[in-house]
PDB file of C-alpha atoms in Angstrom:
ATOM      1  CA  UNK D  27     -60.063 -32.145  37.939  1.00 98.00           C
ATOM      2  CA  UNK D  28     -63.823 -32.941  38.167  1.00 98.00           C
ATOM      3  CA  UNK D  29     -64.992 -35.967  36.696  1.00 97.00           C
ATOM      4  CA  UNK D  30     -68.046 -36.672  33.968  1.00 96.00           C
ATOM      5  CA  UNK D  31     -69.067 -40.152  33.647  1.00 93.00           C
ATOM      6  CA  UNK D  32     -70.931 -40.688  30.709  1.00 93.00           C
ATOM      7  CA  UNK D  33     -71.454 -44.439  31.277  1.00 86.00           C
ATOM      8  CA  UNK D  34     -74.343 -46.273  32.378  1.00 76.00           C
ATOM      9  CA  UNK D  35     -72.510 -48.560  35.474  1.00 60.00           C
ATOM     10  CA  UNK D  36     -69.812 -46.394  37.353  1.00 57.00           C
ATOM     11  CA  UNK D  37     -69.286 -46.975  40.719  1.00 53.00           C
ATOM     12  CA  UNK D  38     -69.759 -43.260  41.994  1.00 53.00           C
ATOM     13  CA  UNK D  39     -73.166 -42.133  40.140  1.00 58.00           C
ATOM     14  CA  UNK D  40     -74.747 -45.172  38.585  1.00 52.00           C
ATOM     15  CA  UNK D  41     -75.445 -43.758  34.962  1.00 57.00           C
ATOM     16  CA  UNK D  42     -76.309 -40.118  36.519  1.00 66.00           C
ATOM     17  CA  UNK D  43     -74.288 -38.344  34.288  1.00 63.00           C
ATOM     18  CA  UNK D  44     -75.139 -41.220  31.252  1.00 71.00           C
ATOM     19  CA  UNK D  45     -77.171 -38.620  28.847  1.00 87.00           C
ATOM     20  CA  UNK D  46     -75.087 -36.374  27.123  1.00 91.00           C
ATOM     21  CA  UNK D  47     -76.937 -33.101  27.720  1.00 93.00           C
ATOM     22  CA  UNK D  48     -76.553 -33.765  31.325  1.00 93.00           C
ATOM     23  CA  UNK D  49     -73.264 -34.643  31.675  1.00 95.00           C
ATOM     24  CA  UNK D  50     -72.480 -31.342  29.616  1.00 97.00           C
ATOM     25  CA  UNK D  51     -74.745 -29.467  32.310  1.00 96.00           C
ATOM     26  CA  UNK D  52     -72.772 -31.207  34.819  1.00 96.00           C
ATOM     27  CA  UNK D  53     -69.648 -30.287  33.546  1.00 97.00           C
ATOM     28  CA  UNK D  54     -70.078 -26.673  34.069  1.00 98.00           C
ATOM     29  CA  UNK D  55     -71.477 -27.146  37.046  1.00 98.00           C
ATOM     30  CA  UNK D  56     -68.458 -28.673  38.011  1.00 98.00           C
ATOM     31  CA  UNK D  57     -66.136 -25.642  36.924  1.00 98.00           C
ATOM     32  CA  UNK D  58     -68.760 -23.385  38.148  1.00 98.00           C
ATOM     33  CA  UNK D  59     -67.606 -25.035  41.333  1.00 98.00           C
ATOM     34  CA  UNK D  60     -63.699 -25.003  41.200  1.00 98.00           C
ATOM     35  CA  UNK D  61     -62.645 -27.592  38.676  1.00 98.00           C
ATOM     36  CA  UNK D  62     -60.027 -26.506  36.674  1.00 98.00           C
ATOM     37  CA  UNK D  63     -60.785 -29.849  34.256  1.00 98.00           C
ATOM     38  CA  UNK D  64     -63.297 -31.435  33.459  1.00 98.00           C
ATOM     39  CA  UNK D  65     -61.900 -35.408  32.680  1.00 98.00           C
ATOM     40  CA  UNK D  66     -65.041 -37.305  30.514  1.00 98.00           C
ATOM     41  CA  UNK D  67     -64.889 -41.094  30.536  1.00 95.00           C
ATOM     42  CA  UNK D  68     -66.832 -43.304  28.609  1.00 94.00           C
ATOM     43  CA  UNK D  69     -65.524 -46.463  30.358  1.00 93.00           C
ATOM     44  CA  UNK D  70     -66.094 -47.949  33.549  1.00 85.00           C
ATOM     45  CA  UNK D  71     -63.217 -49.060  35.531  1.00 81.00           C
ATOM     46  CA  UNK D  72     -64.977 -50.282  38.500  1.00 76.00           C
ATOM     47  CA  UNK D  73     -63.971 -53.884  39.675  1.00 77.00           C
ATOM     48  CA  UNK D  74     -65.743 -56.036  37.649  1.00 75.00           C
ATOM     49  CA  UNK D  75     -67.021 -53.929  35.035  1.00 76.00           C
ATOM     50  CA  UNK D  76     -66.817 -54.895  31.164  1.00 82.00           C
ATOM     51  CA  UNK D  77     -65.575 -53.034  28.425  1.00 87.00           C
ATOM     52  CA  UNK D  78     -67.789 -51.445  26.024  1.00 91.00           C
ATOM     53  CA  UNK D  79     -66.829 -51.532  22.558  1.00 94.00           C
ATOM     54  CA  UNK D  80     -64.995 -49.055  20.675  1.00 96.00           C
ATOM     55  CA  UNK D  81     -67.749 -47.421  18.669  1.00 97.00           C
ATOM     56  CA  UNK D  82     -69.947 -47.447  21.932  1.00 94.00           C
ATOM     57  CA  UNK D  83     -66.747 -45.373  23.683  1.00 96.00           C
ATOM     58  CA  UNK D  84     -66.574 -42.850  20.974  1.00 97.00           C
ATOM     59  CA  UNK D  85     -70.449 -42.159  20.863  1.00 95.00           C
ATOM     60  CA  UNK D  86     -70.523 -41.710  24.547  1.00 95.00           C
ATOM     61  CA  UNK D  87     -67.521 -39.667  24.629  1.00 97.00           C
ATOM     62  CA  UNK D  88     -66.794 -37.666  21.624  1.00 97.00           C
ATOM     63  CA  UNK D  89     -70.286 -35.636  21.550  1.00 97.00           C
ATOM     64  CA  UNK D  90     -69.687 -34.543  24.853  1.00 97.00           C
ATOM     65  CA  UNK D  91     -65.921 -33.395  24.919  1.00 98.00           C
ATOM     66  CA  UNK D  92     -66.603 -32.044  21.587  1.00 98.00           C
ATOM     67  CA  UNK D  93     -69.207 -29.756  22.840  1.00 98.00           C
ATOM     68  CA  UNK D  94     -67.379 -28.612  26.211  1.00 98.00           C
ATOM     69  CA  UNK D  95     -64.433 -27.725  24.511  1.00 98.00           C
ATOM     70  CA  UNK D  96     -66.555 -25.740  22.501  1.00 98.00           C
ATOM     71  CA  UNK D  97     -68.292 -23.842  25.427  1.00 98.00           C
ATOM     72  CA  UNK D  98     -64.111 -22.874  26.148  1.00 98.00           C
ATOM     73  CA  UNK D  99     -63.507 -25.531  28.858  1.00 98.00           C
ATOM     74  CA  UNK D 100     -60.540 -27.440  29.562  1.00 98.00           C
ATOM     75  CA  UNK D 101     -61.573 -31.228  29.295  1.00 98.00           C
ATOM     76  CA  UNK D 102     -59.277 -34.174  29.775  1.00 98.00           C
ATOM     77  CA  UNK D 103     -60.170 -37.583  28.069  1.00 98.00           C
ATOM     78  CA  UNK D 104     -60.175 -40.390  30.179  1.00 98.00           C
ATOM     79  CA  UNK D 105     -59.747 -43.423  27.287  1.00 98.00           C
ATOM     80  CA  UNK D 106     -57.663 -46.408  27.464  1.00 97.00           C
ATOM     81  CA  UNK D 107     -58.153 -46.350  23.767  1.00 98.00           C
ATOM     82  CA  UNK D 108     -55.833 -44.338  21.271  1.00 98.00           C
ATOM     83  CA  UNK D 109     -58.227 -44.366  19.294  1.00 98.00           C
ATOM     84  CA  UNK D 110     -61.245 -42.570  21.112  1.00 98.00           C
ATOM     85  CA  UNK D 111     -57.837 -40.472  22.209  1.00 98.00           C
ATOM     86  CA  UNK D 112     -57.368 -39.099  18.688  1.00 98.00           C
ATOM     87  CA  UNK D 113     -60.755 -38.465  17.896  1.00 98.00           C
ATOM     88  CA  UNK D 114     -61.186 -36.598  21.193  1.00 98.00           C
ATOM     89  CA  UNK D 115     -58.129 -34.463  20.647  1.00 98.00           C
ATOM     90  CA  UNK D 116     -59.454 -33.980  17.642  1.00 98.00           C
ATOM     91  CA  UNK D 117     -62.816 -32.792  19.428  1.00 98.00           C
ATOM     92  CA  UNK D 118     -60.853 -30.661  21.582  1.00 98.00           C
ATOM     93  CA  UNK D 119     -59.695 -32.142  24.165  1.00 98.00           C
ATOM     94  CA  UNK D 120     -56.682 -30.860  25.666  1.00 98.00           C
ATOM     95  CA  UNK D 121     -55.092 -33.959  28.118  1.00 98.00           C
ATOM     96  CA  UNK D 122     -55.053 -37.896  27.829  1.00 98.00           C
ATOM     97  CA  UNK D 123     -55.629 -39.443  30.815  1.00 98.00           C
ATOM     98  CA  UNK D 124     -54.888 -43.406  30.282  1.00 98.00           C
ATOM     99  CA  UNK D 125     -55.337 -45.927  33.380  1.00 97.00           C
ATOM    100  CA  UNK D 126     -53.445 -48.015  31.647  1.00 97.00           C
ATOM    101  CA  UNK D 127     -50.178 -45.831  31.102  1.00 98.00           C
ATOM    102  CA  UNK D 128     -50.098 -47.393  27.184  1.00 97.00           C
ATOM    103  CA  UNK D 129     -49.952 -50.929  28.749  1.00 97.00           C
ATOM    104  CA  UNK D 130     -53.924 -51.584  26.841  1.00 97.00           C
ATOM    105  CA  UNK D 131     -53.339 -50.477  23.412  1.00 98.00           C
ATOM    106  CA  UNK D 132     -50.214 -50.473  21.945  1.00 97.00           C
ATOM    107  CA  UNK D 133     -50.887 -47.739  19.885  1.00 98.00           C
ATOM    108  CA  UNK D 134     -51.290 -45.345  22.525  1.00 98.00           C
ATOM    109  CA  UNK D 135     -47.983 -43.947  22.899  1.00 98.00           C
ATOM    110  CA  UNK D 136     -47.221 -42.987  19.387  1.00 98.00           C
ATOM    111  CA  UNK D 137     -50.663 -41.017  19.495  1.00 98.00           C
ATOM    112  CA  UNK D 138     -48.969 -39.019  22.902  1.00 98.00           C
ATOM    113  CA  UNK D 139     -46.078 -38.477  20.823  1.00 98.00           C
ATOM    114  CA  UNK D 140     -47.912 -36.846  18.109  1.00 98.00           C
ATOM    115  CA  UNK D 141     -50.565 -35.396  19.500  1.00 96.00           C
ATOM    116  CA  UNK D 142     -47.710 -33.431  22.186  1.00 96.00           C
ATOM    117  CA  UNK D 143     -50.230 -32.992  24.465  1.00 98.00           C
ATOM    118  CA  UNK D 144     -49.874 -33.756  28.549  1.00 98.00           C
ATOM    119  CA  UNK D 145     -50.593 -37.605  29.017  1.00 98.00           C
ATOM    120  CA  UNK D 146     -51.321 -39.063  32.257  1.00 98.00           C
ATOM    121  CA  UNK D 147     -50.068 -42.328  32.945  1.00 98.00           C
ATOM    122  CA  UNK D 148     -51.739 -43.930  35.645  1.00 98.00           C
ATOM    123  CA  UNK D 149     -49.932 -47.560  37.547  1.00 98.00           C
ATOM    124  CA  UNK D 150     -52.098 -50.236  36.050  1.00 95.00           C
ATOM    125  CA  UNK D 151     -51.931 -54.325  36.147  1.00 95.00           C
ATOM    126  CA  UNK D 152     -54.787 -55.167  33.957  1.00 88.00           C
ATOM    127  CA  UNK D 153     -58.347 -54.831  33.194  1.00 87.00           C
ATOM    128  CA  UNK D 154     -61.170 -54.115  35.929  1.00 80.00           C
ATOM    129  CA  UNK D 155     -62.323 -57.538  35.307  1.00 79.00           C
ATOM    130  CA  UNK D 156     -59.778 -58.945  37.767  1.00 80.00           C
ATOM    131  CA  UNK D 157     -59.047 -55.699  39.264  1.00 77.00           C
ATOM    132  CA  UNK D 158     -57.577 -57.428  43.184  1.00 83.00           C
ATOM    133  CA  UNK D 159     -55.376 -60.400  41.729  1.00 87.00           C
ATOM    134  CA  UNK D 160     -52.401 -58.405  40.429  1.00 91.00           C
ATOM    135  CA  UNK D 161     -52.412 -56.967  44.209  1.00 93.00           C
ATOM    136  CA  UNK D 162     -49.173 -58.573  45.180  1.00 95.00           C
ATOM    137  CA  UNK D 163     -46.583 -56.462  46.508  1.00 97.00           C
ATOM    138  CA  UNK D 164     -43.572 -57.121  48.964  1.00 97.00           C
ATOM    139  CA  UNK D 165     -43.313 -52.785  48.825  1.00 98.00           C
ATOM    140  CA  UNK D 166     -46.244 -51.268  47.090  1.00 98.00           C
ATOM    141  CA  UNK D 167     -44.955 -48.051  46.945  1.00 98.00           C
ATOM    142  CA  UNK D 168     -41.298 -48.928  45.478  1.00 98.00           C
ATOM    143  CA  UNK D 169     -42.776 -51.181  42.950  1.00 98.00           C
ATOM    144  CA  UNK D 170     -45.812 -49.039  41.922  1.00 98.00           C
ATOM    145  CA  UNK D 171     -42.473 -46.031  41.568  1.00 98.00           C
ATOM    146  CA  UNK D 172     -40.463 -48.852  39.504  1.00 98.00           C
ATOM    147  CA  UNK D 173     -43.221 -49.878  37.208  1.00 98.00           C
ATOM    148  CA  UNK D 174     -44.652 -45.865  36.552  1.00 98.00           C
ATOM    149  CA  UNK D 175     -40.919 -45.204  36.070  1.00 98.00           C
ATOM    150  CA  UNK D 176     -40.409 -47.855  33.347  1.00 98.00           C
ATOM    151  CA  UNK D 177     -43.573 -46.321  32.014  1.00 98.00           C
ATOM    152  CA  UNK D 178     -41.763 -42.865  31.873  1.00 98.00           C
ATOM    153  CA  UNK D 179     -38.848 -44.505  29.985  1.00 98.00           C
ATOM    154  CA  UNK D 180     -41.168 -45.968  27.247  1.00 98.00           C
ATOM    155  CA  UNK D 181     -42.649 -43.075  26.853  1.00 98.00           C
ATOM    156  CA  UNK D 182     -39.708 -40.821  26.626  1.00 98.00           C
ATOM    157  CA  UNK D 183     -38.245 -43.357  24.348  1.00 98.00           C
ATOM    158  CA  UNK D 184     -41.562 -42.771  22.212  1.00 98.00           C
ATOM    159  CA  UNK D 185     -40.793 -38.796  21.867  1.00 98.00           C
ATOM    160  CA  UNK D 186     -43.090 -37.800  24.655  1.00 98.00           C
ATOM    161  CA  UNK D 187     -41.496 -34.443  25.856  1.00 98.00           C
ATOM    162  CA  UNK D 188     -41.049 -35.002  29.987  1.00 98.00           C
ATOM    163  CA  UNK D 189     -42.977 -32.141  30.633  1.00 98.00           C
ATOM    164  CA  UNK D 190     -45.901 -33.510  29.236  1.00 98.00           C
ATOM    165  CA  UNK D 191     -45.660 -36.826  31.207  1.00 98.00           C
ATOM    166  CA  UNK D 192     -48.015 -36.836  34.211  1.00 98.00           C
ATOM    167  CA  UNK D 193     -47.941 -39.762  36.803  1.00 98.00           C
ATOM    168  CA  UNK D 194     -50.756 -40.973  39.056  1.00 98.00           C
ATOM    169  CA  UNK D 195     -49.918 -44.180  41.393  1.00 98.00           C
ATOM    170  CA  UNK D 196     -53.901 -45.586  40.368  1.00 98.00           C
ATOM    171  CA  UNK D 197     -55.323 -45.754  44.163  1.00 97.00           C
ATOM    172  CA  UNK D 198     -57.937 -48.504  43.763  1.00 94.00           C
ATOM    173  CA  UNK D 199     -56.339 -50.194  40.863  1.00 95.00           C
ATOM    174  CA  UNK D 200     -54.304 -53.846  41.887  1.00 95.00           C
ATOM    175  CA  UNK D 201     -54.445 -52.268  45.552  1.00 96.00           C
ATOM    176  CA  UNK D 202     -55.957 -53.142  48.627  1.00 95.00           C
ATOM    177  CA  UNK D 203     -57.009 -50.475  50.840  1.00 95.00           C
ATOM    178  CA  UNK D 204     -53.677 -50.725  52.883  1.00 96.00           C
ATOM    179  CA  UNK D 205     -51.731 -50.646  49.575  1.00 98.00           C
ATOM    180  CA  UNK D 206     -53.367 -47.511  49.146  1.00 98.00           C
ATOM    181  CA  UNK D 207     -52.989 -45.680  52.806  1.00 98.00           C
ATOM    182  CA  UNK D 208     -48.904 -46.723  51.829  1.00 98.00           C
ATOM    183  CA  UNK D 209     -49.274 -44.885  48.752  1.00 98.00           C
ATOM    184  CA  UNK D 210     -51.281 -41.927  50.615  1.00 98.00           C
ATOM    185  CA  UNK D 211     -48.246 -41.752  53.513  1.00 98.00           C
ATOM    186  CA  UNK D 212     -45.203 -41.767  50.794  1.00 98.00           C
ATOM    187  CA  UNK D 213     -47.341 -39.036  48.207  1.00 98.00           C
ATOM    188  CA  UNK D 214     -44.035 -37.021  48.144  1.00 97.00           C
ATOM    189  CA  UNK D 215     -41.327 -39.886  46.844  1.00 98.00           C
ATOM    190  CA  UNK D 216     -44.251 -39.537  43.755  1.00 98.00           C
ATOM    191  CA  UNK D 217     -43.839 -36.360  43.735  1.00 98.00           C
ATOM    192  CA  UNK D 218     -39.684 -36.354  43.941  1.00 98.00           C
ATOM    193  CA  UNK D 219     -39.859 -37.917  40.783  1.00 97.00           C
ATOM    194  CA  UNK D 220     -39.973 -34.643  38.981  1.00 97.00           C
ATOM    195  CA  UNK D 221     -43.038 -35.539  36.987  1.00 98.00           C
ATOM    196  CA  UNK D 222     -46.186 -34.149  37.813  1.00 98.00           C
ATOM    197  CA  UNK D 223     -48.529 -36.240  40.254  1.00 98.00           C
ATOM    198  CA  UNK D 224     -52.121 -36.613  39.265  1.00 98.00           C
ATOM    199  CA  UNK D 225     -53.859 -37.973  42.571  1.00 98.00           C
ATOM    200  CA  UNK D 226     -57.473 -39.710  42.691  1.00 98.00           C
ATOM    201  CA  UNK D 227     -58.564 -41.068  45.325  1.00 97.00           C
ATOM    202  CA  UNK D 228     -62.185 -39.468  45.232  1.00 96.00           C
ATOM    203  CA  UNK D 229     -65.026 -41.929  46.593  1.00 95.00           C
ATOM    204  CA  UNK D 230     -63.024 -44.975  45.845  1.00 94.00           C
ATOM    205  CA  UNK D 231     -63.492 -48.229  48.303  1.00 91.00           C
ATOM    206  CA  UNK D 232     -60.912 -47.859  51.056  1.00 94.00           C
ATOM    207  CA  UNK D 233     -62.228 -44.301  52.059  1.00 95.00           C
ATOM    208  CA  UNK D 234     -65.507 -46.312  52.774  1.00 92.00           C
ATOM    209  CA  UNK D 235     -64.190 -48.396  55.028  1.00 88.00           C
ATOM    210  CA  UNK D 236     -63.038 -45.769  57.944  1.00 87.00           C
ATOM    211  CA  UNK D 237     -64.699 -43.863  60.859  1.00 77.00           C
ATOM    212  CA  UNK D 238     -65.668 -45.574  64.488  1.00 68.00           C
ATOM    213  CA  UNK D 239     -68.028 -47.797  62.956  1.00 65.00           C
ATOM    214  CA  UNK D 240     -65.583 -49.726  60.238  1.00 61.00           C
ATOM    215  CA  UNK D 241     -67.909 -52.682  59.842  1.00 64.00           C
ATOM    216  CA  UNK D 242     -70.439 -50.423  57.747  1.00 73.00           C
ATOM    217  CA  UNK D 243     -69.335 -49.947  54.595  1.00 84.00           C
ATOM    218  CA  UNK D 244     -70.711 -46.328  53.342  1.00 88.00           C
ATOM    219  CA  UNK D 245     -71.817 -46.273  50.009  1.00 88.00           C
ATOM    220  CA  UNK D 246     -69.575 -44.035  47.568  1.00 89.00           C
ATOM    221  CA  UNK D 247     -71.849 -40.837  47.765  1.00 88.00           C
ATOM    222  CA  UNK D 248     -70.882 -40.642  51.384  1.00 91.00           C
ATOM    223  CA  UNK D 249     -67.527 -40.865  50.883  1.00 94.00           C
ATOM    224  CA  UNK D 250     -66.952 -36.827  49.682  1.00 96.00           C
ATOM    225  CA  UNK D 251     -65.783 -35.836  53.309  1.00 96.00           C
ATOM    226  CA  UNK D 252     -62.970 -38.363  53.286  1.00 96.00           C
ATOM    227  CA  UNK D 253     -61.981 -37.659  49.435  1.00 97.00           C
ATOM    228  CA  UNK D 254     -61.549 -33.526  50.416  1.00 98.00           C
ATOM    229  CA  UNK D 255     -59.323 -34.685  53.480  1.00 97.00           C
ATOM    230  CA  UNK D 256     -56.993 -37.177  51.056  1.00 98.00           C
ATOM    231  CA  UNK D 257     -57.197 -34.697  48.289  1.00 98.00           C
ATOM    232  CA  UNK D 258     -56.031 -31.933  50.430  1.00 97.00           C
ATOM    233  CA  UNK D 259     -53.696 -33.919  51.658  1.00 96.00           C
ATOM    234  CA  UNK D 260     -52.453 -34.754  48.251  1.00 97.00           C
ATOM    235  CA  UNK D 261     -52.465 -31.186  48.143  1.00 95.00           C
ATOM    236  CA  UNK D 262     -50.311 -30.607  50.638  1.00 94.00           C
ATOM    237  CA  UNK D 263     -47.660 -33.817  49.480  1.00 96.00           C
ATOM    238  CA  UNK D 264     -47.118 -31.198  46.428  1.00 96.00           C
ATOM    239  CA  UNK D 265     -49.421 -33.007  43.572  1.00 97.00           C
ATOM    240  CA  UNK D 266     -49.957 -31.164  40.239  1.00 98.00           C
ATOM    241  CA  UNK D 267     -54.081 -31.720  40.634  1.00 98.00           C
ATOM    242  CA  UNK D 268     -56.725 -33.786  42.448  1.00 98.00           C
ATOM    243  CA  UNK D 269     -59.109 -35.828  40.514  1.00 98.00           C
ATOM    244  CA  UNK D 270     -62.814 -35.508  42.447  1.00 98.00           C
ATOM    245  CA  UNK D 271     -66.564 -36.394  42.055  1.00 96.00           C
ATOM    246  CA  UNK D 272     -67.613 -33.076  44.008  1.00 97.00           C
ATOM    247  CA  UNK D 273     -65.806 -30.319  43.290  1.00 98.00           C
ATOM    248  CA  UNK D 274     -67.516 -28.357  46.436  1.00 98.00           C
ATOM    249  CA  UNK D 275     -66.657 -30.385  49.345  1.00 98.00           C
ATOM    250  CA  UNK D 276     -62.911 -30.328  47.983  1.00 98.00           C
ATOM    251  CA  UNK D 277     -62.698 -26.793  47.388  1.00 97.00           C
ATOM    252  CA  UNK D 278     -64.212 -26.051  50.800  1.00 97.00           C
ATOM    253  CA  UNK D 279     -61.256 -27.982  52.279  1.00 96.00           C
ATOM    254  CA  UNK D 280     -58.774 -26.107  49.979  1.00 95.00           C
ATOM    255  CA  UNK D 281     -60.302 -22.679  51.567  1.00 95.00           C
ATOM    256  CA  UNK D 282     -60.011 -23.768  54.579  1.00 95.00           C
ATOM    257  CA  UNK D 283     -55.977 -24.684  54.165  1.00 93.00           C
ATOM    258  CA  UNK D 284     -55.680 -21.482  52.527  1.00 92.00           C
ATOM    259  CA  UNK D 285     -57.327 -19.164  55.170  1.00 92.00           C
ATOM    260  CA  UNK D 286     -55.440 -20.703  57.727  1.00 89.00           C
ATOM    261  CA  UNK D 287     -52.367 -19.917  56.042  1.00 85.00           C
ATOM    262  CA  UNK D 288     -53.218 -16.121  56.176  1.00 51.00           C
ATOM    263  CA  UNK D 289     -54.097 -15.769  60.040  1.00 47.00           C
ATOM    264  CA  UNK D 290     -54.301 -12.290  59.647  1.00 45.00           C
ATOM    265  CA  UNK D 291     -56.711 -11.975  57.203  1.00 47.00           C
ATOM    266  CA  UNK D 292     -58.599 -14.486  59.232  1.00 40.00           C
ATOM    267  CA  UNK D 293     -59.259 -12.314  62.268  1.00 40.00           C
ATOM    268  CA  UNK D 294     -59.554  -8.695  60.526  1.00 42.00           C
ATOM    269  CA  UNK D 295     -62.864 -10.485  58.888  1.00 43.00           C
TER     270      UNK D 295
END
């Protein structure tokens, strides 16, 4: 899943992607690349950021989605919104991808319901604008597995089909960076749920903070070599899909697993 900001503040590209041609051109470069998905957000979740309105969502978003579904790609709407949700589905997109799980808009899951289309419901505590002071945990990884689960109930309990519900344990989100290297180590008890596992950890702040010099913090366009060695790694735990800002570095890992799985292909090239 490659990601298409089309805001002017994200953490990972600062507005790059902000015009709408150029986030479509990025798009396909992204696919050209490996994505599978392309997942178009017109909000910023970084800590900190504020919400734009809902009419400012849906111009930044719609136009966009409408025209890559068009070109035949497989976009994802990343929306906390239902209703820049509908009116993307109704642009075409094929997948909801909430951060919120339903928890900001209480009309989201009835939309899921009717729309029967996969939903991804990422663990969430609140809104970026106090995005570290929900971050209390006495086991991050059983409670972040209680509170998606309760989020699987109320959504089954809405008439979302299981097989459309897919969880992702929201790296970054109410987690410090050793919340999140928990979540990395126990991937698979997401996995054992039986639900698919969406995982992103691509560029976010934790993966900034290792190497042998920890007390420089590399900005988040350095941070592509660790996101290909958690995604792969994700990979490997059994996840449905990999959410990424650079599709290359990610696939290049991916080859790499793959070759070495087929040794003797290896050394007849």
């Amino acid at each position: 899943m490659g990601v298409v900001n089309v805001t002017p503040d994200s953490f990972s590209d600062g507005g790059r992607w902000f015009d709408p041609a150029q986030a479509i051109a990025h798009a396909h470069g992204l696919v050209a690349a490996g994505a599978s998905i392309v997942d178009v957000g017109g909000e910023s979740t970084r800590p900190g950021a504020q919400r734009p309105d809902e009419a400012e969502e849906l111009r930044r978003v719609v136009p966009v989605v409408a025209a890559l579904a068009a070109d035949g790609l497989t976009v994802s709407v990343d929306t906390m919104r239902a209703s820049v949700a509908r009116a993307a589905v109704e642009a075409g997109a094929a997948i909801i991808n909430d951060v919120s799980a339903g928890l900001a808009d209480t009309e989201m899951l009835p939309l899921v319901a009717q729309c029967q289309l996969p939903y991804v419901a990422m663990h969430w505590r609140g809104h970026s604008t106090d995005m570290y002071g929900p971050a209390q945990y006495r086991d991050v990884v059983t409670e972040v597995l209680d509170e998606l689960q309760q989020r699987v109930v109320d959504l089954l309990g809405a008439g979302v089909p299981p097989e459309n519900i897919i969880l992702d344990p929201g790296l970054g989100f109410a987690k410090t960076a050793e919340h999140n290297w928990a979540i990395m180590r126990d991937l698979e008890r997401f996995v054992a749920t039986g639900q698919r596992v969406l995982l992103g950890s691509s560029r976010k702040t934790f993966l900034g903070r290792v190497g042998r010099t920890p007390e420089r913090r590399r900005p988040p366009a350095e941070r592509d070599t660790a996101t290909a060695v958690t995604s792969l790694y994700g990979a490997m735990a059994g996840c449905w899909a990999v959410r990424v800002h650079d599709v290359t570095s990610t696939m290049d890992a991916f080859d790499v697993w793959e070759a070495m799985g087929s040794p003797t292909e290896v050394a007849d090239e």
